[in-house]
């Protein structure tokens, strides 16, 4: 202690004691004050990144993402847009769960309420793959999803409606709409483009050859993934209708709402609570390498989908796709070479039969892929199996087309498989569009760097059709060109903005709902899609499962836009976020 | 038009451009003398040209595998670039008249290749070996730095990232996509090698003006056109172009006469 300036003796003993006691008292008060302040999180500005595809790979994704980003910014949320190639985007979104918001077309078709089971059930929120990429968890939703599996008729429809209402209410993702894909095709070699064309089986097999000398059907695509990977279990490489659908046969195929026997020639239900099914494979089916397709392959496939390590690793490693459908199956037993018995979990027959539409894989190939995956012989510390990392090229399937070659990641060639039951002289009981098989010797999928050069290639006779939709700005050019015919069809896979509910503040359903209320579907319809879209609020739009109050109309209330005519009302938006408990800093940025 | 037709067109256009300008810039007498002595001149040029060919071969390998590596270790800078420069490219596009865009489209493909090949050809024919070595070394530096950046940074060009930017090259001259998609992965935009190599050629022309006096103005105009074309066609950001110009300046500084002599003596 220093001497005071006036030179007085300084501090008495009593004053020292007094101040010590006072100090201690103060300190204890101080500490609790300190404790009350330390370790709190300083509010920080909310930032979101939107991951999406570049313009070369999707004509709508970047425009949607930029528009969303502008709307979010208007509400004070700093937003960036990150374009990335499809393989990388879906690796980050589906497998690594490394995203805030992602914009794109949903990589699968949703036509049945049970398709939402794997998408939204909380038990899948921790698994990588197409199942619940949003990390969404809600016990109420889980109940509804389980309910629609066991209820029949009206009760199921009511459960399905409740699921969709809940979906809009808590917004794990926001449906934007079903695009009308614009395609260019030539008609001098093949016709029958009336249906939307994509590499899906119904469209490829439904064509008619008009030029007897035409041997090769050539389709262009801006998606390079089929040239890099043909593994049907690899979620990040598979699109909504995929080349692997042509390479592999499922037991049954759904076409226009009806389930047709495919690899299974026939089946019969033997029990119903829970359902049991006895099913017989078609005779003399062969894998593309000449081995016979057997009941053991079927039993193996369903076991593999549930655990690709087949029990060899400490924890189960489920497949990255088909999770909802494979979860319906309790047990599959091969009774003899061609007969299989399915025992399902507690569900209706209608739901159980969905499990029959997954591709059947050859045991003699995939049984070698059940070990822990390594990189060049090195274990990189990730528990996954070879089956979920292999590119599976060359693929061995049993489908109507067999793998021929891939040329420098630019061209995938598939040949008509003559031993397939469609191509043999046997009665199949399938509708006429399938029954005659592939109307060509060879299918060539050509990678093109952008959609305008795809149209150019078709006009020049180097390809027959654009496999995926092109930008609406090309419609007039396609219409003007004599060699080209223009086809516009509603795509069955919707555009969505998916939210990662594992990340704050997207964990908060109020925040997600407000984000989805910053999306003006009517404005997107005109400014981005130029009319080539059917705006929608539910993934089941266009099916009979859609409850009437969720059908979209420009002035509907499904999710009310916080503004009007595509312009966010900043005050209204901020008031809504404030009402949800959020605040704004001096710069007008939303903080949490 | 098929790839073969496009390649034939390119071969014809470039041969005509190169022979005509060789006649004008170098002069028929020099060309005849060069042709008479072609064995010796080619032999002298073999080493720098071999180095360049090796770099191009390495470049194509890096383009193939670098993209995959880039997605694992690279930094996605698309949005940072967009945040910095915003609508520069969209604005340029909106003020460029259609005839000018067509001109730039041809410049981007033919003008660029011509601009890079002519100095090599002219120096071989005239036996200007020091300039040949300078040019080859400068090009090599461009490729080396460019390849490294392509692995370190993932970046899409404006046509892929901004909805208001049109992919003009492929809309107006779609046949050129057959040529460029083979060489250009769409995530390799930072820096612009079109810019850096063109500016390199122009800077070398300025620096060695007395060697081919008639070439200098042509090189400068062409380089300026290529620089503009990369942006107006929606392929590169202004940021890529600036980085490209800096890279060009660096490569020309590095490939100066003293260093070339040092390499030559070894």
PDB file of N, CA and C in Angstrom, chain A residues 171-212:
ATOM      1  N   UNK A 171     -42.174 -27.847 -40.910  1.00  0.00           N
ATOM      2  CA  UNK A 171     -41.214 -27.565 -41.989  1.00  0.00           C
ATOM      3  C   UNK A 171     -39.804 -28.114 -41.804  1.00  0.00           C
ATOM      4  N   UNK A 172     -39.598 -29.453 -41.788  1.00  0.00           N
ATOM      5  CA  UNK A 172     -38.226 -29.959 -41.882  1.00  0.00           C
ATOM      6  C   UNK A 172     -37.665 -29.684 -43.272  1.00  0.00           C
ATOM      7  N   UNK A 173     -38.553 -29.556 -44.235  1.00  0.00           N
ATOM      8  CA  UNK A 173     -38.177 -29.098 -45.560  1.00  0.00           C
ATOM      9  C   UNK A 173     -39.380 -28.401 -46.146  1.00  0.00           C
ATOM     10  N   UNK A 174     -39.152 -27.609 -47.156  1.00  0.00           N
ATOM     11  CA  UNK A 174     -40.240 -26.863 -47.749  1.00  0.00           C
ATOM     12  C   UNK A 174     -40.331 -27.244 -49.224  1.00  0.00           C
ATOM     13  N   UNK A 175     -41.455 -27.833 -49.611  1.00  0.00           N
ATOM     14  CA  UNK A 175     -41.642 -28.207 -51.015  1.00  0.00           C
ATOM     15  C   UNK A 175     -41.858 -26.931 -51.819  1.00  0.00           C
ATOM     16  N   UNK A 176     -41.232 -26.829 -52.974  1.00  0.00           N
ATOM     17  CA  UNK A 176     -41.403 -25.644 -53.815  1.00  0.00           C
ATOM     18  C   UNK A 176     -42.367 -25.946 -54.958  1.00  0.00           C
ATOM     19  N   UNK A 177     -42.180 -27.080 -55.603  1.00  0.00           N
ATOM     20  CA  UNK A 177     -43.111 -27.432 -56.665  1.00  0.00           C
ATOM     21  C   UNK A 177     -42.560 -28.534 -57.541  1.00  0.00           C
ATOM     22  N   UNK A 178     -43.431 -29.051 -58.390  1.00  0.00           N
ATOM     23  CA  UNK A 178     -43.052 -30.112 -59.332  1.00  0.00           C
ATOM     24  C   UNK A 178     -42.803 -29.473 -60.685  1.00  0.00           C
ATOM     25  N   UNK A 179     -41.554 -29.526 -61.185  1.00  0.00           N
ATOM     26  CA  UNK A 179     -41.251 -28.833 -62.436  1.00  0.00           C
ATOM     27  C   UNK A 179     -41.877 -29.538 -63.638  1.00  0.00           C
ATOM     28  N   UNK A 180     -42.178 -28.776 -64.656  1.00  0.00           N
ATOM     29  CA  UNK A 180     -42.556 -29.357 -65.940  1.00  0.00           C
ATOM     30  C   UNK A 180     -41.280 -29.441 -66.757  1.00  0.00           C
ATOM     31  N   UNK A 181     -40.747 -30.649 -66.891  1.00  0.00           N
ATOM     32  CA  UNK A 181     -39.474 -30.794 -67.591  1.00  0.00           C
ATOM     33  C   UNK A 181     -39.651 -30.541 -69.081  1.00  0.00           C
ATOM     34  N   UNK A 182     -38.729 -29.764 -69.629  1.00  0.00           N
ATOM     35  CA  UNK A 182     -38.738 -29.465 -71.057  1.00  0.00           C
ATOM     36  C   UNK A 182     -37.694 -30.353 -71.725  1.00  0.00           C
ATOM     37  N   UNK A 183     -38.111 -31.105 -72.730  1.00  0.00           N
ATOM     38  CA  UNK A 183     -37.167 -31.992 -73.402  1.00  0.00           C
ATOM     39  C   UNK A 183     -37.194 -31.800 -74.907  1.00  0.00           C
ATOM     40  N   UNK A 184     -36.033 -32.052 -75.512  1.00  0.00           N
ATOM     41  CA  UNK A 184     -35.952 -32.052 -76.964  1.00  0.00           C
ATOM     42  C   UNK A 184     -35.722 -33.486 -77.420  1.00  0.00           C
ATOM     43  N   UNK A 185     -36.379 -33.894 -78.508  1.00  0.00           N
ATOM     44  CA  UNK A 185     -36.179 -35.245 -79.026  1.00  0.00           C
ATOM     45  C   UNK A 185     -36.252 -35.223 -80.541  1.00  0.00           C
ATOM     46  N   UNK A 186     -35.598 -36.187 -81.163  1.00  0.00           N
ATOM     47  CA  UNK A 186     -35.747 -36.395 -82.608  1.00  0.00           C
ATOM     48  C   UNK A 186     -36.731 -37.535 -82.790  1.00  0.00           C
ATOM     49  N   UNK A 187     -37.412 -37.555 -83.916  1.00  0.00           N
ATOM     50  CA  UNK A 187     -38.406 -38.603 -84.120  1.00  0.00           C
ATOM     51  C   UNK A 187     -38.093 -39.434 -85.355  1.00  0.00           C
ATOM     52  N   UNK A 188     -36.860 -39.298 -85.914  1.00  0.00           N
ATOM     53  CA  UNK A 188     -36.566 -40.057 -87.132  1.00  0.00           C
ATOM     54  C   UNK A 188     -36.153 -41.501 -86.842  1.00  0.00           C
ATOM     55  N   UNK A 189     -35.769 -41.807 -85.579  1.00  0.00           N
ATOM     56  CA  UNK A 189     -35.363 -43.173 -85.264  1.00  0.00           C
ATOM     57  C   UNK A 189     -36.308 -43.840 -84.274  1.00  0.00           C
ATOM     58  N   UNK A 190     -36.679 -43.069 -83.239  1.00  0.00           N
ATOM     59  CA  UNK A 190     -37.582 -43.619 -82.235  1.00  0.00           C
ATOM     60  C   UNK A 190     -38.716 -42.636 -81.992  1.00  0.00           C
ATOM     61  N   UNK A 191     -39.894 -43.169 -81.717  1.00  0.00           N
ATOM     62  CA  UNK A 191     -41.006 -42.313 -81.321  1.00  0.00           C
ATOM     63  C   UNK A 191     -41.604 -42.861 -80.033  1.00  0.00           C
ATOM     64  N   UNK A 192     -42.622 -42.171 -79.573  1.00  0.00           N
ATOM     65  CA  UNK A 192     -43.253 -42.596 -78.326  1.00  0.00           C
ATOM     66  C   UNK A 192     -42.774 -41.751 -77.169  1.00  0.00           C
ATOM     67  N   UNK A 193     -42.312 -40.542 -77.477  1.00  0.00           N
ATOM     68  CA  UNK A 193     -41.817 -39.649 -76.423  1.00  0.00           C
ATOM     69  C   UNK A 193     -42.974 -39.000 -75.664  1.00  0.00           C
ATOM     70  N   UNK A 194     -44.189 -39.454 -75.919  1.00  0.00           N
ATOM     71  CA  UNK A 194     -45.343 -38.816 -75.270  1.00  0.00           C
ATOM     72  C   UNK A 194     -45.182 -38.792 -73.761  1.00  0.00           C
ATOM     73  N   UNK A 195     -44.656 -39.893 -73.210  1.00  0.00           N
ATOM     74  CA  UNK A 195     -44.386 -39.884 -71.778  1.00  0.00           C
ATOM     75  C   UNK A 195     -43.113 -39.092 -71.556  1.00  0.00           C
ATOM     76  N   UNK A 196     -42.960 -38.548 -70.368  1.00  0.00           N
ATOM     77  CA  UNK A 196     -41.710 -37.878 -70.055  1.00  0.00           C
ATOM     78  C   UNK A 196     -40.604 -38.901 -70.217  1.00  0.00           C
ATOM     79  N   UNK A 197     -39.494 -38.492 -70.803  1.00  0.00           N
ATOM     80  CA  UNK A 197     -38.405 -39.443 -70.960  1.00  0.00           C
ATOM     81  C   UNK A 197     -37.332 -39.180 -69.925  1.00  0.00           C
ATOM     82  N   UNK A 198     -36.925 -40.210 -69.258  1.00  0.00           N
ATOM     83  CA  UNK A 198     -35.742 -40.160 -68.429  1.00  0.00           C
ATOM     84  C   UNK A 198     -35.242 -41.582 -68.458  1.00  0.00           C
ATOM     85  N   UNK A 199     -34.095 -41.864 -67.863  1.00  0.00           N
ATOM     86  CA  UNK A 199     -33.589 -43.225 -68.018  1.00  0.00           C
ATOM     87  C   UNK A 199     -34.417 -44.250 -67.221  1.00  0.00           C
ATOM     88  N   UNK A 200     -35.653 -43.917 -66.880  1.00  0.00           N
ATOM     89  CA  UNK A 200     -36.441 -44.885 -66.128  1.00  0.00           C
ATOM     90  C   UNK A 200     -37.002 -45.921 -67.087  1.00  0.00           C
ATOM     91  N   UNK A 201     -37.284 -47.082 -66.521  1.00  0.00           N
ATOM     92  CA  UNK A 201     -37.592 -48.231 -67.336  1.00  0.00           C
ATOM     93  C   UNK A 201     -38.859 -48.057 -68.167  1.00  0.00           C
ATOM     94  N   UNK A 202     -39.880 -47.438 -67.583  1.00  0.00           N
ATOM     95  CA  UNK A 202     -41.146 -47.324 -68.292  1.00  0.00           C
ATOM     96  C   UNK A 202     -40.970 -46.514 -69.571  1.00  0.00           C
ATOM     97  N   UNK A 203     -40.127 -45.498 -69.493  1.00  0.00           N
ATOM     98  CA  UNK A 203     -39.976 -44.626 -70.651  1.00  0.00           C
ATOM     99  C   UNK A 203     -39.072 -45.227 -71.712  1.00  0.00           C
ATOM    100  N   UNK A 204     -38.045 -45.932 -71.268  1.00  0.00           N
ATOM    101  CA  UNK A 204     -37.125 -46.526 -72.233  1.00  0.00           C
ATOM    102  C   UNK A 204     -37.791 -47.674 -72.974  1.00  0.00           C
ATOM    103  N   UNK A 205     -38.531 -48.508 -72.229  1.00  0.00           N
ATOM    104  CA  UNK A 205     -39.133 -49.677 -72.857  1.00  0.00           C
ATOM    105  C   UNK A 205     -40.394 -49.325 -73.639  1.00  0.00           C
ATOM    106  N   UNK A 206     -40.988 -48.165 -73.344  1.00  0.00           N
ATOM    107  CA  UNK A 206     -42.244 -47.805 -73.994  1.00  0.00           C
ATOM    108  C   UNK A 206     -42.061 -47.170 -75.363  1.00  0.00           C
ATOM    109  N   UNK A 207     -40.805 -47.002 -75.812  1.00  0.00           N
ATOM    110  CA  UNK A 207     -40.566 -46.343 -77.099  1.00  0.00           C
ATOM    111  C   UNK A 207     -40.861 -47.278 -78.274  1.00  0.00           C
ATOM    112  N   UNK A 208     -41.020 -46.677 -79.444  1.00  0.00           N
ATOM    113  CA  UNK A 208     -41.223 -47.447 -80.659  1.00  0.00           C
ATOM    114  C   UNK A 208     -40.110 -47.102 -81.633  1.00  0.00           C
ATOM    115  N   UNK A 209     -39.531 -48.137 -82.240  1.00  0.00           N
ATOM    116  CA  UNK A 209     -38.481 -47.884 -83.230  1.00  0.00           C
ATOM    117  C   UNK A 209     -39.158 -47.658 -84.572  1.00  0.00           C
ATOM    118  N   UNK A 210     -38.888 -46.524 -85.221  1.00  0.00           N
ATOM    119  CA  UNK A 210     -39.510 -46.260 -86.520  1.00  0.00           C
ATOM    120  C   UNK A 210     -38.544 -46.513 -87.670  1.00  0.00           C
ATOM    121  N   UNK A 211     -37.254 -46.367 -87.385  1.00  0.00           N
ATOM    122  CA  UNK A 211     -36.260 -46.648 -88.420  1.00  0.00           C
ATOM    123  C   UNK A 211     -35.674 -48.029 -88.141  1.00  0.00           C
ATOM    124  N   UNK A 212     -35.907 -48.985 -89.048  1.00  0.00           N
ATOM    125  CA  UNK A 212     -35.490 -50.366 -88.789  1.00  0.00           C
ATOM    126  C   UNK A 212     -33.969 -50.480 -88.616  1.00  0.00           C
TER     127      UNK A 212
END
